[in-house]
Tab-separated table of C-alpha atoms in Angstrom:
chain	number	residue	atom	x	y	z
A	1	MET	CA	-32.143	5.346	8.619
A	2	LYS	CA	-29.277	5.429	11.497
A	3	TRP	CA	-26.810	3.307	10.825
A	4	ASN	CA	-24.967	1.965	14.229
A	5	THR	CA	-23.256	-1.731	14.084
A	6	PHE	CA	-22.837	-3.440	11.479
A	7	GLY	CA	-22.057	-7.340	10.749
A	8	PHE	CA	-20.072	-9.429	8.627
A	9	ILE	CA	-19.658	-13.119	7.753
A	10	GLY	CA	-16.096	-13.210	6.080
A	11	LEU	CA	-13.422	-10.639	5.907
A	12	GLY	CA	-11.965	-11.594	2.265
A	13	LEU	CA	-11.128	-9.360	0.402
A	14	ILE	CA	-14.192	-8.058	-0.114
A	15	GLY	CA	-15.691	-8.236	2.992
A	16	GLY	CA	-12.633	-6.515	4.547
A	17	SER	CA	-12.472	-3.391	2.432
A	18	LEU	CA	-16.172	-3.163	2.782
A	19	ALA	CA	-15.456	-3.011	6.333
A	20	LEU	CA	-12.559	-0.544	6.273
A	21	ALA	CA	-15.118	1.135	4.111
A	22	LEU	CA	-17.889	1.613	6.562
A	23	LYS	CA	-15.310	2.590	8.850
A	24	ARG	CA	-14.147	5.471	7.105
A	25	ALA	CA	-17.374	6.593	5.849
A	26	LEU	CA	-19.233	6.250	9.157
A	27	PRO	CA	-16.333	7.129	12.504
A	28	ASP	CA	-18.135	6.111	15.376
A	29	CYS	CA	-19.962	2.888	13.534
A	30	ARG	CA	-19.536	-0.496	15.418
A	31	ILE	CA	-18.620	-3.432	13.053
A	32	LEU	CA	-18.778	-7.481	14.638
A	33	ALA	CA	-17.481	-10.018	12.099
A	34	TYR	CA	-17.176	-14.034	12.601
A	35	VAL	CA	-14.267	-15.303	10.094
A	36	ARG	CA	-13.017	-18.548	10.444
A	37	THR	CA	-9.497	-17.242	10.548
A	38	ARG	CA	-8.460	-16.432	14.070
A	39	ALA	CA	-5.630	-15.269	12.318
A	40	THR	CA	-7.218	-12.642	10.081
A	41	ALA	CA	-9.900	-11.186	13.167
A	42	GLU	CA	-6.832	-10.839	15.005
A	43	SER	CA	-5.370	-8.700	11.989
A	44	ALA	CA	-8.620	-6.575	11.686
A	45	LEU	CA	-9.231	-5.847	15.210
A	46	ALA	CA	-5.331	-4.792	14.970
A	47	CYS	CA	-6.088	-2.256	12.374
A	48	HIS	CA	-9.427	-1.418	13.917
A	49	ALA	CA	-11.513	-2.654	11.021
A	50	ILE	CA	-13.793	-4.712	13.170
A	51	ASP	CA	-14.479	-3.796	16.921
A	52	ALA	CA	-15.572	-7.273	18.316
A	53	VAL	CA	-14.921	-10.786	17.533
A	54	CYS	CA	-18.225	-13.267	16.743
A	55	GLU	CA	-18.245	-17.040	17.801
A	56	SER	CA	-20.910	-18.702	15.085
A	57	PRO	CA	-23.229	-16.744	12.800
A	58	ALA	CA	-25.519	-17.246	15.494
A	59	ASP	CA	-23.524	-15.159	17.715
A	60	PRO	CA	-26.067	-13.527	19.999
A	61	GLN	CA	-23.844	-10.051	19.519
A	62	PHE	CA	-25.442	-9.540	15.410
A	63	SER	CA	-28.430	-9.302	17.410
A	64	GLU	CA	-27.434	-5.901	17.635
A	65	CYS	CA	-26.720	-5.468	14.217
A	66	ASP	CA	-29.048	-2.653	11.576
A	67	CYS	CA	-27.255	-4.721	8.693
A	68	VAL	CA	-25.486	-8.033	8.172
A	69	PHE	CA	-23.093	-8.385	5.040
A	70	LEU	CA	-22.287	-11.908	3.496
A	71	CYS	CA	-19.190	-11.808	2.265
A	72	ALA	CA	-17.801	-15.829	2.291
A	73	PRO	CA	-18.823	-18.526	-0.642
A	74	VAL	CA	-22.153	-19.266	-1.782
A	75	GLY	CA	-22.455	-21.687	0.553
A	76	SER	CA	-21.795	-21.092	2.813
A	77	ASN	CA	-23.234	-17.937	3.138
A	78	ILE	CA	-26.675	-19.260	2.813
A	79	ALA	CA	-25.819	-21.223	5.679
A	80	ALA	CA	-24.907	-18.597	7.566
A	81	LEU	CA	-28.293	-16.744	7.096
A	82	ASN	CA	-29.637	-19.220	8.004
A	83	GLU	CA	-27.800	-19.113	11.525
A	84	LEU	CA	-28.519	-15.456	11.555
A	85	GLN	CA	-32.344	-15.112	10.857
A	86	LYS	CA	-32.666	-16.832	14.362
A	87	VAL	CA	-30.398	-13.744	16.248
A	88	VAL	CA	-31.192	-10.282	13.867
A	89	ARG	CA	-33.842	-7.921	14.372
A	90	LYS	CA	-36.354	-7.935	12.166
A	91	ASP	CA	-35.539	-4.881	11.215
A	92	CYS	CA	-31.878	-5.927	10.155
A	93	ILE	CA	-30.976	-6.011	6.404
A	94	LEU	CA	-29.427	-8.785	5.291
A	95	THR	CA	-27.288	-8.437	2.180
A	96	ASP	CA	-24.732	-10.212	0.520
A	97	VAL	CA	-21.584	-9.442	-2.062
A	98	GLY	CA	-21.409	-12.102	-4.168
A	99	SER	CA	-21.656	-11.943	-8.234
A	100	VAL	CA	-24.389	-14.609	-8.592
A	101	LYS	CA	-27.860	-13.677	-7.068
A	102	SER	CA	-30.155	-15.775	-8.010
A	103	GLY	CA	-29.509	-18.976	-5.473
A	104	ILE	CA	-29.534	-16.548	-2.223
A	105	HIS	CA	-32.229	-14.935	-3.356
A	106	LYS	CA	-34.113	-18.087	-3.390
A	107	ALA	CA	-32.862	-19.498	0.076
A	108	ALA	CA	-33.730	-16.134	1.334
A	109	HIS	CA	-37.067	-16.708	0.406
A	110	GLU	CA	-37.909	-20.145	1.083
A	111	MET	CA	-36.625	-19.234	4.655
A	112	GLY	CA	-38.860	-16.889	5.047
A	113	LEU	CA	-36.652	-13.397	4.555
A	114	ASP	CA	-38.559	-11.731	1.658
A	115	GLY	CA	-38.575	-8.463	2.831
A	116	ARG	CA	-35.242	-8.323	5.047
A	117	PHE	CA	-33.002	-9.581	2.111
A	118	ILE	CA	-31.581	-7.306	-0.424
A	119	GLY	CA	-28.546	-8.749	-2.068
A	120	GLY	CA	-25.679	-6.340	-3.354
A	121	HIS	CA	-22.715	-7.289	-5.799
A	122	PRO	CA	-19.649	-4.247	-5.626
A	123	MET	CA	-18.343	-4.593	-8.388
A	124	ALA	CA	-14.763	-4.444	-7.644
A	125	GLY	CA	-12.167	-5.970	-6.738
A	126	SER	CA	-8.108	-7.372	-7.541
A	127	GLU	CA	-6.255	-10.227	-8.438
A	128	LYS	CA	-4.561	-10.366	-4.514
A	129	SER	CA	-7.249	-12.016	-2.293
A	130	GLY	CA	-7.701	-12.330	1.388
A	131	PHE	CA	-8.359	-9.802	3.954
A	132	SER	CA	-4.269	-8.140	3.700
A	133	ASN	CA	-5.082	-7.090	0.819
A	134	ALA	CA	-8.101	-5.008	1.525
A	135	GLN	CA	-8.574	-1.425	0.623
A	136	ALA	CA	-10.869	1.150	2.300
A	137	HIS	CA	-11.475	2.975	-1.313
A	138	LEU	CA	-11.948	-0.277	-3.743
A	139	PHE	CA	-15.267	0.308	-3.871
A	140	GLU	CA	-14.598	4.071	-5.437
A	141	ASN	CA	-16.696	4.919	-8.469
A	142	ALA	CA	-17.381	1.003	-9.132
A	143	TYR	CA	-20.918	0.202	-9.624
A	144	TYR	CA	-22.441	-1.698	-6.777
A	145	ILE	CA	-25.814	-3.619	-8.064
A	146	ILE	CA	-28.510	-3.980	-5.509
A	147	THR	CA	-30.891	-6.576	-5.658
A	148	PRO	CA	-34.003	-5.903	-3.721
A	149	SER	CA	-35.931	-8.956	-2.418
A	150	GLU	CA	-39.858	-9.276	-3.174
A	151	GLY	CA	-41.114	-7.138	-0.312
A	152	ALA	CA	-38.312	-5.263	0.309
A	153	ALA	CA	-39.298	-1.857	2.240
A	154	GLN	CA	-38.512	1.274	0.005
A	155	GLU	CA	-38.020	2.470	3.333
A	156	GLN	CA	-34.771	-0.262	4.018
A	157	ILE	CA	-33.622	-0.082	0.094
A	158	ASP	CA	-33.299	4.087	-0.195
A	159	ALA	CA	-31.065	3.502	3.276
A	160	TYR	CA	-29.105	0.780	1.069
A	161	TYR	CA	-28.344	3.585	-1.691
A	162	GLU	CA	-27.089	5.692	0.877
A	163	LEU	CA	-25.403	3.829	2.253
A	164	VAL	CA	-23.681	2.636	-0.510
A	165	SER	CA	-23.343	6.077	-1.672
A	166	ALA	CA	-21.067	6.985	1.072
A	167	ILE	CA	-18.169	4.638	0.208
A	168	GLY	CA	-17.681	6.426	-2.810
A	169	ALA	CA	-19.453	3.533	-5.112
A	170	LEU	CA	-22.013	3.875	-7.654
A	171	PRO	CA	-25.339	2.817	-6.303
A	172	LEU	CA	-27.584	0.399	-9.111
A	173	VAL	CA	-30.583	-1.102	-8.283
A	174	LEU	CA	-31.734	-4.336	-10.518
A	175	ASP	CA	-33.680	-7.196	-10.503
A	176	TYR	CA	-31.379	-10.269	-9.508
A	177	ARG	CA	-33.110	-12.544	-12.081
A	178	LYS	CA	-31.594	-8.937	-14.444
A	179	HIS	CA	-28.552	-8.672	-12.738
A	180	ASP	CA	-27.151	-12.692	-13.194
A	181	TYR	CA	-28.039	-11.926	-16.720
A	182	VAL	CA	-25.932	-9.028	-17.185
A	183	THR	CA	-23.383	-10.492	-15.443
A	184	ALA	CA	-23.100	-13.198	-17.416
A	185	ALA	CA	-22.811	-11.552	-20.852
A	186	VAL	CA	-20.029	-8.827	-19.075
A	187	SER	CA	-18.529	-10.633	-16.582
A	188	HIS	CA	-18.804	-14.658	-16.710
A	189	LEU	CA	-18.961	-15.076	-20.083
A	190	PRO	CA	-15.580	-13.403	-20.420
A	191	HIS	CA	-13.964	-15.183	-17.876
A	192	LEU	CA	-14.738	-18.187	-20.182
A	193	ILE	CA	-13.564	-16.907	-23.520
A	194	ALA	CA	-10.451	-15.404	-21.892
A	195	ALA	CA	-9.441	-18.965	-20.354
A	196	SER	CA	-10.479	-21.198	-23.364
A	197	LEU	CA	-8.589	-18.513	-25.617
A	198	VAL	CA	-5.381	-19.271	-23.267
A	199	ASN	CA	-5.812	-23.285	-23.694
A	200	THR	CA	-5.769	-22.687	-27.395
A	201	VAL	CA	-2.801	-20.955	-27.681
A	202	HIS	CA	-1.384	-24.056	-25.374
A	203	ASP	CA	-3.586	-26.689	-26.640
A	204	LEU	CA	-1.877	-25.719	-30.387
A	205	ASP	CA	1.811	-24.315	-29.233
A	206	SER	CA	4.847	-26.211	-30.251
A	207	LYS	CA	7.354	-27.716	-28.548
A	208	ASP	CA	9.590	-24.853	-28.369
A	209	GLU	CA	6.536	-22.852	-27.771
A	210	ILE	CA	7.270	-20.073	-29.979
A	211	MET	CA	3.274	-19.062	-28.884
A	212	LYS	CA	4.283	-18.662	-25.543
A	213	MET	CA	6.973	-16.327	-26.016
A	214	LEU	CA	5.045	-13.961	-28.443
A	215	ALA	CA	1.930	-13.711	-26.152
A	216	ALA	CA	2.435	-10.458	-25.400
A	217	GLY	CA	0.501	-7.282	-25.868
A	218	GLY	CA	-3.015	-7.361	-26.985
A	219	PHE	CA	-3.166	-11.164	-26.770
A	220	LYS	CA	-1.719	-10.814	-22.746
A	221	ASP	CA	-4.323	-8.265	-22.176
A	222	ILE	CA	-7.501	-9.631	-22.958
A	223	THR	CA	-6.725	-12.793	-21.412
A	224	ARG	CA	-5.403	-11.238	-17.788
A	225	ILE	CA	-8.724	-12.844	-16.797
A	226	ALA	CA	-7.603	-15.691	-17.112
A	227	SER	CA	-5.448	-15.878	-14.205
A	228	SER	CA	-8.737	-15.516	-12.045
A	229	SER	CA	-9.386	-17.735	-9.292
A	230	PRO	CA	-9.723	-21.368	-10.704
A	231	GLU	CA	-11.949	-21.965	-7.258
A	232	MET	CA	-14.246	-18.982	-7.334
A	233	TRP	CA	-14.783	-19.108	-10.680
A	234	GLU	CA	-15.957	-22.695	-10.687
A	235	GLN	CA	-18.255	-21.913	-8.513
A	236	ILE	CA	-19.507	-18.733	-10.570
A	237	CYS	CA	-20.555	-20.820	-13.584
A	238	MET	CA	-21.982	-23.507	-12.364
A	239	ALA	CA	-24.130	-21.342	-10.652
A	240	ASN	CA	-25.449	-18.914	-13.368
A	241	SER	CA	-24.532	-22.022	-15.592
A	242	GLY	CA	-28.451	-21.710	-17.564
A	243	ASN	CA	-27.432	-17.599	-18.230
A	244	ILE	CA	-23.836	-18.000	-18.832
A	245	SER	CA	-24.836	-21.586	-21.329
A	246	GLU	CA	-27.550	-18.246	-23.395
A	247	ILE	CA	-25.176	-15.918	-24.189
A	248	MET	CA	-22.664	-18.199	-24.587
A	249	ASP	CA	-24.887	-19.648	-27.837
A	250	THR	CA	-25.115	-15.959	-29.377
A	251	PHE	CA	-20.642	-15.602	-28.785
A	252	ILE	CA	-20.485	-19.138	-30.729
A	253	ARG	CA	-23.143	-17.829	-33.386
A	254	LEU	CA	-21.190	-14.574	-33.777
A	255	LEU	CA	-17.910	-16.611	-34.696
A	256	GLU	CA	-19.203	-18.893	-36.609
A	257	GLU	CA	-20.706	-15.878	-38.762
A	258	CYS	CA	-16.931	-15.336	-39.299
A	259	ARG	CA	-15.285	-17.953	-40.150
A	260	LYS	CA	-18.504	-18.143	-43.119
A	261	GLU	CA	-17.652	-15.233	-44.461
A	262	MET	CA	-13.479	-15.521	-43.748
A	263	ALA	CA	-14.203	-18.855	-45.786
A	264	ALA	CA	-16.363	-17.371	-48.474
A	265	GLY	CA	-13.673	-13.902	-48.790
A	266	ASN	CA	-16.056	-11.511	-48.623
A	267	SER	CA	-13.918	-8.516	-46.755
A	268	GLY	CA	-16.730	-6.592	-46.348
A	269	ALA	CA	-18.402	-8.733	-43.237
A	270	ILE	CA	-15.863	-9.029	-41.835
A	271	TYR	CA	-14.356	-5.465	-42.388
A	272	ARG	CA	-18.568	-4.355	-40.616
A	273	THR	CA	-17.692	-6.901	-37.439
A	274	PHE	CA	-14.654	-4.754	-36.379
A	275	GLU	CA	-16.364	-1.526	-37.191
A	276	ARG	CA	-19.049	-2.530	-35.462
A	277	SER	CA	-17.529	-3.949	-32.829
A	278	ARG	CA	-14.523	-0.787	-32.347
A	279	ASN	CA	-18.371	1.873	-32.341
A	280	TYR	CA	-19.934	0.347	-29.650
A	281	ARG	CA	-16.684	-0.324	-27.674
A	282	ASP	CA	-15.578	3.736	-28.239
A	283	SER	CA	-19.054	4.781	-26.364
A	284	PHE	CA	-18.366	2.650	-23.534
A	285	SER	CA	-17.596	4.899	-20.587
A	286	SER	CA	-14.227	5.338	-19.250
A	287	ASN	CA	-15.046	7.096	-15.751
A	288	ALA	CA	-17.175	3.981	-13.627
A	289	LEU	CA	-15.457	0.689	-12.939
A	290	GLY	CA	-17.609	-2.502	-13.703
A	291	SER	CA	-17.802	-5.966	-13.603
A	292	ILE	CA	-13.780	-6.582	-15.158
A	293	LYS	CA	-10.987	-4.981	-12.844
A	294	LYS	CA	-9.638	-2.122	-14.859
A	295	THR	CA	-5.805	-1.767	-14.888
A	296	TYR	CA	-4.139	1.702	-15.479
A	297	ARG	CA	-0.803	1.320	-17.139
A	298	ILE	CA	1.213	4.070	-19.380
A	299	TYR	CA	3.896	3.745	-21.965
A	300	CYS	CA	7.187	4.891	-22.040
A	301	ASP	CA	9.641	5.126	-24.863
A	302	ILE	CA	13.253	4.564	-23.792
A	303	VAL	CA	16.480	3.621	-24.896
A	304	ASP	CA	18.167	0.269	-24.456
A	305	GLU	CA	21.215	1.564	-22.463
A	306	SER	CA	22.591	0.416	-18.769
A	307	GLY	CA	20.466	2.120	-15.812
A	308	ALA	CA	17.161	3.026	-18.256
A	309	ILE	CA	14.321	1.190	-16.139
A	310	ALA	CA	16.410	2.275	-12.785
A	311	THR	CA	16.067	5.740	-13.676
A	312	ILE	CA	12.280	6.146	-14.638
A	313	ALA	CA	11.749	3.883	-11.164
A	314	THR	CA	13.556	6.351	-9.035
A	315	THR	CA	12.143	9.251	-10.584
A	316	LEU	CA	8.516	8.081	-9.912
A	317	ALA	CA	9.584	6.546	-6.166
A	318	VAL	CA	11.325	9.464	-5.617
A	319	ASN	CA	8.211	11.954	-6.080
A	320	GLY	CA	5.906	9.141	-3.956
A	321	ILE	CA	4.590	6.936	-6.393
A	322	ASN	CA	4.154	3.325	-6.352
A	323	ILE	CA	4.094	0.983	-9.082
A	324	LYS	CA	2.562	-2.242	-9.376
A	325	ASN	CA	4.294	-3.791	-12.393
A	326	ILE	CA	7.417	-2.910	-14.432
A	327	GLY	CA	8.546	-4.307	-17.792
A	328	ILE	CA	9.690	-4.181	-21.633
A	329	VAL	CA	7.345	-4.842	-23.890
A	330	HIS	CA	8.525	-7.206	-26.429
A	331	ASN	CA	6.313	-7.977	-28.479
A	332	ARG	CA	4.310	-4.236	-29.644
A	333	GLU	CA	2.201	-4.802	-32.561
A	334	PHE	CA	-0.777	-3.204	-30.944
A	335	GLU	CA	1.058	-1.133	-28.358
A	336	GLU	CA	3.371	2.051	-28.387
A	337	GLY	CA	6.558	2.522	-26.186
A	338	ALA	CA	8.782	-0.122	-25.061
A	339	LEU	CA	8.523	0.388	-21.726
A	340	ARG	CA	4.516	-0.510	-19.561
A	341	ILE	CA	4.530	0.603	-15.753
A	342	GLU	CA	1.154	-0.805	-14.277
A	343	PHE	CA	-0.135	1.094	-11.086
A	344	TYR	CA	-2.928	-0.220	-9.058
A	345	GLU	CA	-4.801	3.405	-9.346
A	346	GLU	CA	-5.685	6.626	-12.231
A	347	ALA	CA	-4.122	8.860	-10.249
A	348	PRO	CA	-0.965	7.799	-9.835
A	349	SER	CA	-0.826	6.816	-13.361
A	350	LEU	CA	-1.570	10.101	-14.783
A	351	GLU	CA	0.743	11.745	-12.360
A	352	ALA	CA	3.678	9.468	-13.647
A	353	ALA	CA	3.113	9.793	-16.830
A	354	ARG	CA	3.239	13.988	-16.555
A	355	LEU	CA	6.163	13.616	-14.248
A	356	LEU	CA	7.930	11.629	-16.869
A	357	ARG	CA	6.791	14.051	-20.224
A	358	GLN	CA	8.365	16.653	-17.576
A	359	HIS	CA	11.589	14.757	-18.419
A	360	ARG	CA	11.060	14.397	-21.768
A	361	TYR	CA	10.381	10.876	-21.880
A	362	ARG	CA	8.085	10.597	-25.066
A	363	VAL	CA	4.734	8.830	-23.214
A	364	TRP	CA	1.029	7.312	-23.959
A	365	VAL	CA	-1.462	6.508	-21.279
A	366	ARG	CA	-3.732	3.589	-22.113
């Protein structure tokens, strides 16, 4: 299948990054987009992420498309899908990028689009949003779930699979129902757990906020995703509430078992809990990006003296390495090194570690 023209409904972080990635992988392709904000459309045109702006999801220009990506919120995607079906060709692949698939698959079925709709979920993202933060390399080595509708031609599924591979992602074909169950466990529930853990500390903290002051190191890391968009996660949790609730039952049961064993003084059971989790987690692949955005950081030992941090920052800057965040780790109960430096990508973090070791700093990569 030859890809000539792509359409987009929405150009936020994911949609914008997809457009940039397609332009990089297929320089001769043409990209059309409908976005609600004129400023976003103008920015996308200016940086050549798109070639033309459509006035609505029913714009006749979408009839030129071989594939249309729905990159808006779920409700908007379903409404756009209803409009698109009036103008796109019969052989045009319709797809989305949402993290919950059941709703859009059900809507596509009710619209008679079985066989034409192939769901998609690129498991990549950032704490930042909007087209201004889009990156062509966002999907590299990230899983990209493909959820074909019933009746989808194998030829189209294969073509979509190859397209996903072309932008550097790792395609994986799943039934959309299985997708929603899996993401409930590895993405949706963890966000609820992180939010609940942060709220627990908030509710139990004293007036002098000593818990907040000491909530660094491991606590801050495991609750990082609690800073995600409340609006987005409200929609995700409500759209996948059945699967999340089912998996939450198991999580609550395991917590209650730990409480019971601690109360009974059963140290062996607690040891086995940590041993089992350690062994399973240590078997995870560190190469592919999963459902929760990976952070790239190094820790460095420094002496508490004037200019110590500035020297390291200058060393990295001179060598063209961009820093995402840098700061002193005051609670080092679970971390080595007094200075934590975060990066946007893995390669710069590894190069930074190499450079600092050359300058005789002690460095740990995490």
